[in-house]
Amino acid sequence: MPSTAKNPLKPFNHVESAAVEAAVRRAQTGQSIPIGPDPALHRDKGTELHWVEAVLRHRLSLRSLNRPIGIRTTHDGVHPLIEDGQHFPAVALSVPFAEGTLDFIAAYDGGRLVFDLLAPCDRCQQPVPTEEINGLEDLGDFLLQARDALGGSPRLRTSPAHNTDCPSLGD
Ligand SMILES: [Zn+2]
């Protein structure tokens, strides 16, 4: 059994509580919250950054929580939007949570936009894509530190954020 929370006495905030609840429900029933298709990208409705933020809000069902959640969305200076890409940066999103911000990177895996949680690399301490989080249940699993079963982000080993001599690269 992995150690549960960093501070077991600290109550979860409303987003974290909803995430943990969703993760427990998925573990018990095998069912995720049905959220429907991602919002469409409209050329005349804001920018790509707004769209990526809307997709994250949708995937995490943030609207259903009925409270405003401010997300800071910028282009990422390190990661590419597509694997081996050079010209377009990934999108970085910072979501405020009880223990500080959670930092996400949005990039394409095949044709699908996926979100990775950034956390310090075990070996070089640089912030790298650590876990793929595409739903409230995934976030709940992460908060419960039950992520071992999910195996981490496929982009952990290729992230250009590692120090160049980091043994995690291509591991
Ligand atoms: Zn590293």
mmCIF file with all atom_site columns, C-alpha atoms and ligand atoms in Angstrom:
data_model
loop_
_atom_site.group_PDB
_atom_site.id
_atom_site.type_symbol
_atom_site.label_atom_id
_atom_site.label_alt_id
_atom_site.label_comp_id
_atom_site.label_asym_id
_atom_site.label_entity_id
_atom_site.label_seq_id
_atom_site.pdbx_PDB_ins_code
_atom_site.Cartn_x
_atom_site.Cartn_y
_atom_site.Cartn_z
_atom_site.occupancy
_atom_site.B_iso_or_equiv
_atom_site.pdbx_formal_charge
_atom_site.auth_seq_id
_atom_site.auth_comp_id
_atom_site.auth_asym_id
_atom_site.auth_atom_id
_atom_site.pdbx_PDB_model_num
ATOM   1   C  CA . MET A 1 1   ? 0.000   0.000  0.000   1.00 0.00 ? 1   MET A CA 1
ATOM   2   C  CA . PRO A 1 2   ? 1.599   3.298  -1.008  1.00 0.00 ? 2   PRO A CA 1
ATOM   3   C  CA . SER A 1 3   ? 1.547   6.142  1.487   1.00 0.00 ? 3   SER A CA 1
ATOM   4   C  CA . THR A 1 4   ? -1.736  7.910  0.915   1.00 0.00 ? 4   THR A CA 1
ATOM   5   C  CA . ALA A 1 5   ? -1.616  11.679 1.222   1.00 0.00 ? 5   ALA A CA 1
ATOM   6   C  CA . LYS A 1 6   ? 1.262   14.037 1.818   1.00 0.00 ? 6   LYS A CA 1
ATOM   7   C  CA . ASN A 1 7   ? -0.728  15.550 4.639   1.00 0.00 ? 7   ASN A CA 1
ATOM   8   C  CA . PRO A 1 8   ? -3.598  13.270 5.594   1.00 0.00 ? 8   PRO A CA 1
ATOM   9   C  CA . LEU A 1 9   ? -5.098  15.884 7.910   1.00 0.00 ? 9   LEU A CA 1
ATOM   10  C  CA . LYS A 1 10  ? -5.522  18.498 5.213   1.00 0.00 ? 10  LYS A CA 1
ATOM   11  C  CA . PRO A 1 11  ? -9.028  18.358 3.737   1.00 0.00 ? 11  PRO A CA 1
ATOM   12  C  CA . PHE A 1 12  ? -9.369  18.176 -0.023  1.00 0.00 ? 12  PHE A CA 1
ATOM   13  C  CA . ASN A 1 13  ? -10.761 21.249 -1.759  1.00 0.00 ? 13  ASN A CA 1
ATOM   14  C  CA . HIS A 1 14  ? -13.952 20.905 -3.810  1.00 0.00 ? 14  HIS A CA 1
ATOM   15  C  CA . VAL A 1 15  ? -12.152 19.967 -7.037  1.00 0.00 ? 15  VAL A CA 1
ATOM   16  C  CA . GLU A 1 16  ? -10.000 17.399 -5.274  1.00 0.00 ? 16  GLU A CA 1
ATOM   17  C  CA . SER A 1 17  ? -12.983 15.936 -3.425  1.00 0.00 ? 17  SER A CA 1
ATOM   18  C  CA . ALA A 1 18  ? -14.903 15.552 -6.691  1.00 0.00 ? 18  ALA A CA 1
ATOM   19  C  CA . ALA A 1 19  ? -11.853 13.946 -8.324  1.00 0.00 ? 19  ALA A CA 1
ATOM   20  C  CA . VAL A 1 20  ? -11.330 11.459 -5.518  1.00 0.00 ? 20  VAL A CA 1
ATOM   21  C  CA . GLU A 1 21  ? -15.034 10.620 -5.483  1.00 0.00 ? 21  GLU A CA 1
ATOM   22  C  CA . ALA A 1 22  ? -14.955 10.004 -9.250  1.00 0.00 ? 22  ALA A CA 1
ATOM   23  C  CA . ALA A 1 23  ? -11.835 7.830  -8.950  1.00 0.00 ? 23  ALA A CA 1
ATOM   24  C  CA . VAL A 1 24  ? -13.366 5.715  -6.200  1.00 0.00 ? 24  VAL A CA 1
ATOM   25  C  CA . ARG A 1 25  ? -16.558 5.314  -8.248  1.00 0.00 ? 25  ARG A CA 1
ATOM   26  C  CA . ARG A 1 26  ? -14.566 4.235  -11.304 1.00 0.00 ? 26  ARG A CA 1
ATOM   27  C  CA . ALA A 1 27  ? -12.586 1.765  -9.207  1.00 0.00 ? 27  ALA A CA 1
ATOM   28  C  CA . GLN A 1 28  ? -15.809 0.272  -7.847  1.00 0.00 ? 28  GLN A CA 1
ATOM   29  C  CA . THR A 1 29  ? -17.916 0.243  -11.006 1.00 0.00 ? 29  THR A CA 1
ATOM   30  C  CA . GLY A 1 30  ? -15.430 0.440  -13.889 1.00 0.00 ? 30  GLY A CA 1
ATOM   31  C  CA . GLN A 1 31  ? -17.438 3.401  -15.192 1.00 0.00 ? 31  GLN A CA 1
ATOM   32  C  CA . SER A 1 32  ? -16.089 6.880  -15.926 1.00 0.00 ? 32  SER A CA 1
ATOM   33  C  CA . ILE A 1 33  ? -18.273 9.985  -15.808 1.00 0.00 ? 33  ILE A CA 1
ATOM   34  C  CA . PRO A 1 34  ? -19.857 10.273 -19.270 1.00 0.00 ? 34  PRO A CA 1
ATOM   35  C  CA . ILE A 1 35  ? -18.675 13.680 -20.482 1.00 0.00 ? 35  ILE A CA 1
ATOM   36  C  CA . GLY A 1 36  ? -19.295 13.550 -24.222 1.00 0.00 ? 36  GLY A CA 1
ATOM   37  C  CA . PRO A 1 37  ? -17.045 14.869 -26.982 1.00 0.00 ? 37  PRO A CA 1
ATOM   38  C  CA . ASP A 1 38  ? -14.494 17.651 -26.487 1.00 0.00 ? 38  ASP A CA 1
ATOM   39  C  CA . PRO A 1 39  ? -15.568 21.210 -27.294 1.00 0.00 ? 39  PRO A CA 1
ATOM   40  C  CA . ALA A 1 40  ? -14.963 22.089 -30.936 1.00 0.00 ? 40  ALA A CA 1
ATOM   41  C  CA . LEU A 1 41  ? -12.329 24.603 -32.008 1.00 0.00 ? 41  LEU A CA 1
ATOM   42  C  CA . HIS A 1 42  ? -14.100 27.591 -33.594 1.00 0.00 ? 42  HIS A CA 1
ATOM   43  C  CA . ARG A 1 43  ? -11.882 29.796 -35.656 1.00 0.00 ? 43  ARG A CA 1
ATOM   44  C  CA . ASP A 1 44  ? -13.893 32.868 -34.729 1.00 0.00 ? 44  ASP A CA 1
ATOM   45  C  CA . LYS A 1 45  ? -14.166 32.175 -31.008 1.00 0.00 ? 45  LYS A CA 1
ATOM   46  C  CA . GLY A 1 46  ? -10.887 33.075 -29.367 1.00 0.00 ? 46  GLY A CA 1
ATOM   47  C  CA . THR A 1 47  ? -7.539  31.452 -29.735 1.00 0.00 ? 47  THR A CA 1
ATOM   48  C  CA . GLU A 1 48  ? -6.109  27.970 -29.615 1.00 0.00 ? 48  GLU A CA 1
ATOM   49  C  CA . LEU A 1 49  ? -5.070  28.636 -26.002 1.00 0.00 ? 49  LEU A CA 1
ATOM   50  C  CA . HIS A 1 50  ? -8.690  29.294 -25.046 1.00 0.00 ? 50  HIS A CA 1
ATOM   51  C  CA . TRP A 1 51  ? -9.728  26.117 -26.802 1.00 0.00 ? 51  TRP A CA 1
ATOM   52  C  CA . VAL A 1 52  ? -7.136  23.974 -25.013 1.00 0.00 ? 52  VAL A CA 1
ATOM   53  C  CA . GLU A 1 53  ? -8.253  25.448 -21.709 1.00 0.00 ? 53  GLU A CA 1
ATOM   54  C  CA . ALA A 1 54  ? -11.887 24.686 -22.598 1.00 0.00 ? 54  ALA A CA 1
ATOM   55  C  CA . VAL A 1 55  ? -10.930 21.078 -23.374 1.00 0.00 ? 55  VAL A CA 1
ATOM   56  C  CA . LEU A 1 56  ? -9.188  20.691 -20.000 1.00 0.00 ? 56  LEU A CA 1
ATOM   57  C  CA . ARG A 1 57  ? -12.210 22.171 -18.207 1.00 0.00 ? 57  ARG A CA 1
ATOM   58  C  CA . HIS A 1 58  ? -14.425 19.747 -20.130 1.00 0.00 ? 58  HIS A CA 1
ATOM   59  C  CA . ARG A 1 59  ? -12.289 16.666 -19.481 1.00 0.00 ? 59  ARG A CA 1
ATOM   60  C  CA . LEU A 1 60  ? -12.094 17.443 -15.757 1.00 0.00 ? 60  LEU A CA 1
ATOM   61  C  CA . SER A 1 61  ? -15.833 18.294 -15.617 1.00 0.00 ? 61  SER A CA 1
ATOM   62  C  CA . LEU A 1 62  ? -14.929 21.577 -13.897 1.00 0.00 ? 62  LEU A CA 1
ATOM   63  C  CA . ARG A 1 63  ? -18.153 23.302 -14.946 1.00 0.00 ? 63  ARG A CA 1
ATOM   64  C  CA . SER A 1 64  ? -20.223 20.775 -13.017 1.00 0.00 ? 64  SER A CA 1
ATOM   65  C  CA . LEU A 1 65  ? -18.523 21.870 -9.801  1.00 0.00 ? 65  LEU A CA 1
ATOM   66  C  CA . ASN A 1 66  ? -20.391 25.201 -9.994  1.00 0.00 ? 66  ASN A CA 1
ATOM   67  C  CA . ARG A 1 67  ? -17.510 27.310 -8.755  1.00 0.00 ? 67  ARG A CA 1
ATOM   68  C  CA . PRO A 1 68  ? -15.135 29.494 -10.728 1.00 0.00 ? 68  PRO A CA 1
ATOM   69  C  CA . ILE A 1 69  ? -11.681 27.998 -11.233 1.00 0.00 ? 69  ILE A CA 1
ATOM   70  C  CA . GLY A 1 70  ? -9.029  30.286 -12.689 1.00 0.00 ? 70  GLY A CA 1
ATOM   71  C  CA . ILE A 1 71  ? -6.614  28.526 -15.043 1.00 0.00 ? 71  ILE A CA 1
ATOM   72  C  CA . ARG A 1 72  ? -3.483  30.234 -16.332 1.00 0.00 ? 72  ARG A CA 1
ATOM   73  C  CA . THR A 1 73  ? -2.822  29.151 -19.924 1.00 0.00 ? 73  THR A CA 1
ATOM   74  C  CA . THR A 1 74  ? 0.340   29.974 -21.893 1.00 0.00 ? 74  THR A CA 1
ATOM   75  C  CA . HIS A 1 75  ? 2.561   28.428 -24.530 1.00 0.00 ? 75  HIS A CA 1
ATOM   76  C  CA . ASP A 1 76  ? 5.201   26.114 -23.082 1.00 0.00 ? 76  ASP A CA 1
ATOM   77  C  CA . GLY A 1 77  ? 8.793   27.087 -23.759 1.00 0.00 ? 77  GLY A CA 1
ATOM   78  C  CA . VAL A 1 78  ? 10.212  23.572 -23.694 1.00 0.00 ? 78  VAL A CA 1
ATOM   79  C  CA . HIS A 1 79  ? 7.808   20.927 -24.998 1.00 0.00 ? 79  HIS A CA 1
ATOM   80  C  CA . PRO A 1 80  ? 6.542   20.661 -28.582 1.00 0.00 ? 80  PRO A CA 1
ATOM   81  C  CA . LEU A 1 81  ? 2.857   20.405 -29.470 1.00 0.00 ? 81  LEU A CA 1
ATOM   82  C  CA . ILE A 1 82  ? 3.450   17.220 -31.469 1.00 0.00 ? 82  ILE A CA 1
ATOM   83  C  CA . GLU A 1 83  ? 6.057   14.539 -30.957 1.00 0.00 ? 83  GLU A CA 1
ATOM   84  C  CA . ASP A 1 84  ? 9.345   15.544 -32.600 1.00 0.00 ? 84  ASP A CA 1
ATOM   85  C  CA . GLY A 1 85  ? 7.781   18.893 -33.535 1.00 0.00 ? 85  GLY A CA 1
ATOM   86  C  CA . GLN A 1 86  ? 9.754   22.108 -33.540 1.00 0.00 ? 86  GLN A CA 1
ATOM   87  C  CA . HIS A 1 87  ? 7.535   24.922 -34.727 1.00 0.00 ? 87  HIS A CA 1
ATOM   88  C  CA . PHE A 1 88  ? 4.590   24.894 -32.353 1.00 0.00 ? 88  PHE A CA 1
ATOM   89  C  CA . PRO A 1 89  ? 4.934   24.823 -28.572 1.00 0.00 ? 89  PRO A CA 1
ATOM   90  C  CA . ALA A 1 90  ? 2.800   22.700 -26.275 1.00 0.00 ? 90  ALA A CA 1
ATOM   91  C  CA . VAL A 1 91  ? 0.283   24.511 -24.106 1.00 0.00 ? 91  VAL A CA 1
ATOM   92  C  CA . ALA A 1 92  ? 1.012   24.928 -20.398 1.00 0.00 ? 92  ALA A CA 1
ATOM   93  C  CA . LEU A 1 93  ? -1.906  25.165 -17.973 1.00 0.00 ? 93  LEU A CA 1
ATOM   94  C  CA . SER A 1 94  ? -1.711  25.956 -14.256 1.00 0.00 ? 94  SER A CA 1
ATOM   95  C  CA . VAL A 1 95  ? -4.710  24.998 -12.143 1.00 0.00 ? 95  VAL A CA 1
ATOM   96  C  CA . PRO A 1 96  ? -4.863  26.167 -8.509  1.00 0.00 ? 96  PRO A CA 1
ATOM   97  C  CA . PHE A 1 97  ? -5.394  23.408 -5.950  1.00 0.00 ? 97  PHE A CA 1
ATOM   98  C  CA . ALA A 1 98  ? -5.186  23.145 -2.185  1.00 0.00 ? 98  ALA A CA 1
ATOM   99  C  CA . GLU A 1 99  ? -1.553  22.005 -2.134  1.00 0.00 ? 99  GLU A CA 1
ATOM   100 C  CA . GLY A 1 100 ? -0.418  24.618 -4.651  1.00 0.00 ? 100 GLY A CA 1
ATOM   101 C  CA . THR A 1 101 ? -0.861  24.683 -8.418  1.00 0.00 ? 101 THR A CA 1
ATOM   102 C  CA . LEU A 1 102 ? -1.108  21.635 -10.593 1.00 0.00 ? 102 LEU A CA 1
ATOM   103 C  CA . ASP A 1 103 ? 0.762   22.197 -13.841 1.00 0.00 ? 103 ASP A CA 1
ATOM   104 C  CA . PHE A 1 104 ? -0.393  20.495 -17.019 1.00 0.00 ? 104 PHE A CA 1
ATOM   105 C  CA . ILE A 1 105 ? 1.073   20.275 -20.499 1.00 0.00 ? 105 ILE A CA 1
ATOM   106 C  CA . ALA A 1 106 ? -1.292  19.780 -23.429 1.00 0.00 ? 106 ALA A CA 1
ATOM   107 C  CA . ALA A 1 107 ? 0.147   18.164 -26.563 1.00 0.00 ? 107 ALA A CA 1
ATOM   108 C  CA . TYR A 1 108 ? -0.998  15.863 -29.345 1.00 0.00 ? 108 TYR A CA 1
ATOM   109 C  CA . ASP A 1 109 ? -0.577  12.111 -29.139 1.00 0.00 ? 109 ASP A CA 1
ATOM   110 C  CA . GLY A 1 110 ? -1.470  10.893 -32.588 1.00 0.00 ? 110 GLY A CA 1
ATOM   111 C  CA . GLY A 1 111 ? -4.471  13.053 -33.429 1.00 0.00 ? 111 GLY A CA 1
ATOM   112 C  CA . ARG A 1 112 ? -5.721  13.441 -29.872 1.00 0.00 ? 112 ARG A CA 1
ATOM   113 C  CA . LEU A 1 113 ? -5.018  16.270 -27.453 1.00 0.00 ? 113 LEU A CA 1
ATOM   114 C  CA . VAL A 1 114 ? -3.796  14.767 -24.175 1.00 0.00 ? 114 VAL A CA 1
ATOM   115 C  CA . PHE A 1 115 ? -2.927  16.339 -20.843 1.00 0.00 ? 115 PHE A CA 1
ATOM   116 C  CA . ASP A 1 116 ? 0.091   15.414 -18.779 1.00 0.00 ? 116 ASP A CA 1
ATOM   117 C  CA . LEU A 1 117 ? 0.725   16.479 -15.236 1.00 0.00 ? 117 LEU A CA 1
ATOM   118 C  CA . LEU A 1 118 ? 4.155   18.057 -14.785 1.00 0.00 ? 118 LEU A CA 1
ATOM   119 C  CA . ALA A 1 119 ? 6.175   16.963 -11.751 1.00 0.00 ? 119 ALA A CA 1
ATOM   120 C  CA . PRO A 1 120 ? 9.884   16.899 -10.884 1.00 0.00 ? 120 PRO A CA 1
ATOM   121 C  CA . CYS A 1 121 ? 11.795  14.024 -12.508 1.00 0.00 ? 121 CYS A CA 1
ATOM   122 C  CA . ASP A 1 122 ? 12.913  11.430 -9.935  1.00 0.00 ? 122 ASP A CA 1
ATOM   123 C  CA . ARG A 1 123 ? 16.427  11.619 -11.305 1.00 0.00 ? 123 ARG A CA 1
ATOM   124 C  CA . CYS A 1 124 ? 17.153  15.162 -12.532 1.00 0.00 ? 124 CYS A CA 1
ATOM   125 C  CA . GLN A 1 125 ? 14.414  17.096 -10.719 1.00 0.00 ? 125 GLN A CA 1
ATOM   126 C  CA . GLN A 1 126 ? 13.341  18.959 -13.857 1.00 0.00 ? 126 GLN A CA 1
ATOM   127 C  CA . PRO A 1 127 ? 9.566   19.371 -14.376 1.00 0.00 ? 127 PRO A CA 1
ATOM   128 C  CA . VAL A 1 128 ? 8.594   16.634 -16.830 1.00 0.00 ? 128 VAL A CA 1
ATOM   129 C  CA . PRO A 1 129 ? 5.319   15.045 -18.021 1.00 0.00 ? 129 PRO A CA 1
ATOM   130 C  CA . THR A 1 130 ? 4.692   12.504 -15.273 1.00 0.00 ? 130 THR A CA 1
ATOM   131 C  CA . GLU A 1 131 ? 1.119   11.265 -15.506 1.00 0.00 ? 131 GLU A CA 1
ATOM   132 C  CA . GLU A 1 132 ? -1.444  11.468 -18.262 1.00 0.00 ? 132 GLU A CA 1
ATOM   133 C  CA . ILE A 1 133 ? -4.620  13.014 -16.808 1.00 0.00 ? 133 ILE A CA 1
ATOM   134 C  CA . ASN A 1 134 ? -7.570  13.058 -19.165 1.00 0.00 ? 134 ASN A CA 1
ATOM   135 C  CA . GLY A 1 135 ? -10.442 12.893 -16.734 1.00 0.00 ? 135 GLY A CA 1
ATOM   136 C  CA . LEU A 1 136 ? -11.528 13.743 -13.223 1.00 0.00 ? 136 LEU A CA 1
ATOM   137 C  CA . GLU A 1 137 ? -11.005 10.066 -12.308 1.00 0.00 ? 137 GLU A CA 1
ATOM   138 C  CA . ASP A 1 138 ? -7.371  10.213 -13.419 1.00 0.00 ? 138 ASP A CA 1
ATOM   139 C  CA . LEU A 1 139 ? -6.840  13.254 -11.226 1.00 0.00 ? 139 LEU A CA 1
ATOM   140 C  CA . GLY A 1 140 ? -8.485  11.464 -8.301  1.00 0.00 ? 140 GLY A CA 1
ATOM   141 C  CA . ASP A 1 141 ? -6.190  8.464  -8.774  1.00 0.00 ? 141 ASP A CA 1
ATOM   142 C  CA . PHE A 1 142 ? -3.226  10.812 -8.774  1.00 0.00 ? 142 PHE A CA 1
ATOM   143 C  CA . LEU A 1 143 ? -4.396  12.539 -5.595  1.00 0.00 ? 143 LEU A CA 1
ATOM   144 C  CA . LEU A 1 144 ? -4.831  9.144  -3.958  1.00 0.00 ? 144 LEU A CA 1
ATOM   145 C  CA . GLN A 1 145 ? -1.379  8.211  -5.291  1.00 0.00 ? 145 GLN A CA 1
ATOM   146 C  CA . ALA A 1 146 ? -2.793  5.098  -6.887  1.00 0.00 ? 146 ALA A CA 1
ATOM   147 C  CA . ARG A 1 147 ? -1.104  5.950  -10.170 1.00 0.00 ? 147 ARG A CA 1
ATOM   148 C  CA . ASP A 1 148 ? 1.273   2.992  -10.276 1.00 0.00 ? 148 ASP A CA 1
ATOM   149 C  CA . ALA A 1 149 ? -1.398  0.938  -12.019 1.00 0.00 ? 149 ALA A CA 1
ATOM   150 C  CA . LEU A 1 150 ? -1.582  3.479  -14.830 1.00 0.00 ? 150 LEU A CA 1
ATOM   151 C  CA . GLY A 1 151 ? 2.130   3.442  -15.572 1.00 0.00 ? 151 GLY A CA 1
ATOM   152 C  CA . GLY A 1 152 ? 2.976   7.109  -16.018 1.00 0.00 ? 152 GLY A CA 1
ATOM   153 C  CA . SER A 1 153 ? 3.025   9.335  -19.069 1.00 0.00 ? 153 SER A CA 1
ATOM   154 C  CA . PRO A 1 154 ? 4.369   7.954  -22.363 1.00 0.00 ? 154 PRO A CA 1
ATOM   155 C  CA . ARG A 1 155 ? 6.096   11.334 -22.766 1.00 0.00 ? 155 ARG A CA 1
ATOM   156 C  CA . LEU A 1 156 ? 8.171   11.008 -19.591 1.00 0.00 ? 156 LEU A CA 1
ATOM   157 C  CA . ARG A 1 157 ? 11.080  9.370  -21.425 1.00 0.00 ? 157 ARG A CA 1
ATOM   158 C  CA . THR A 1 158 ? 11.227  11.821 -24.318 1.00 0.00 ? 158 THR A CA 1
ATOM   159 C  CA . SER A 1 159 ? 10.686  15.146 -22.562 1.00 0.00 ? 159 SER A CA 1
ATOM   160 C  CA . PRO A 1 160 ? 13.227  17.811 -23.595 1.00 0.00 ? 160 PRO A CA 1
ATOM   161 C  CA . ALA A 1 161 ? 12.883  19.248 -20.092 1.00 0.00 ? 161 ALA A CA 1
ATOM   162 C  CA . HIS A 1 162 ? 15.221  16.594 -18.606 1.00 0.00 ? 162 HIS A CA 1
ATOM   163 C  CA . ASN A 1 163 ? 18.828  17.521 -18.065 1.00 0.00 ? 163 ASN A CA 1
ATOM   164 C  CA . THR A 1 164 ? 20.700  16.276 -21.143 1.00 0.00 ? 164 THR A CA 1
ATOM   165 C  CA . ASP A 1 165 ? 22.512  13.566 -19.166 1.00 0.00 ? 165 ASP A CA 1
ATOM   166 C  CA . CYS A 1 166 ? 19.421  12.419 -17.253 1.00 0.00 ? 166 CYS A CA 1
ATOM   167 C  CA . PRO A 1 167 ? 19.228  8.585  -17.206 1.00 0.00 ? 167 PRO A CA 1
ATOM   168 C  CA . SER A 1 168 ? 15.423  8.763  -17.555 1.00 0.00 ? 168 SER A CA 1
ATOM   169 C  CA . LEU A 1 169 ? 15.797  9.945  -21.152 1.00 0.00 ? 169 LEU A CA 1
ATOM   170 C  CA . GLY A 1 170 ? 15.079  7.052  -23.500 1.00 0.00 ? 170 GLY A CA 1
ATOM   171 C  CA . ASP A 1 171 ? 15.070  4.703  -20.508 1.00 0.00 ? 171 ASP A CA 1
HETATM 172 ZN ZN . ZN  B 2 .   ? 15.169  13.661 -15.725 1.00 0.00 ? 1   ZN  B ZN 1
#
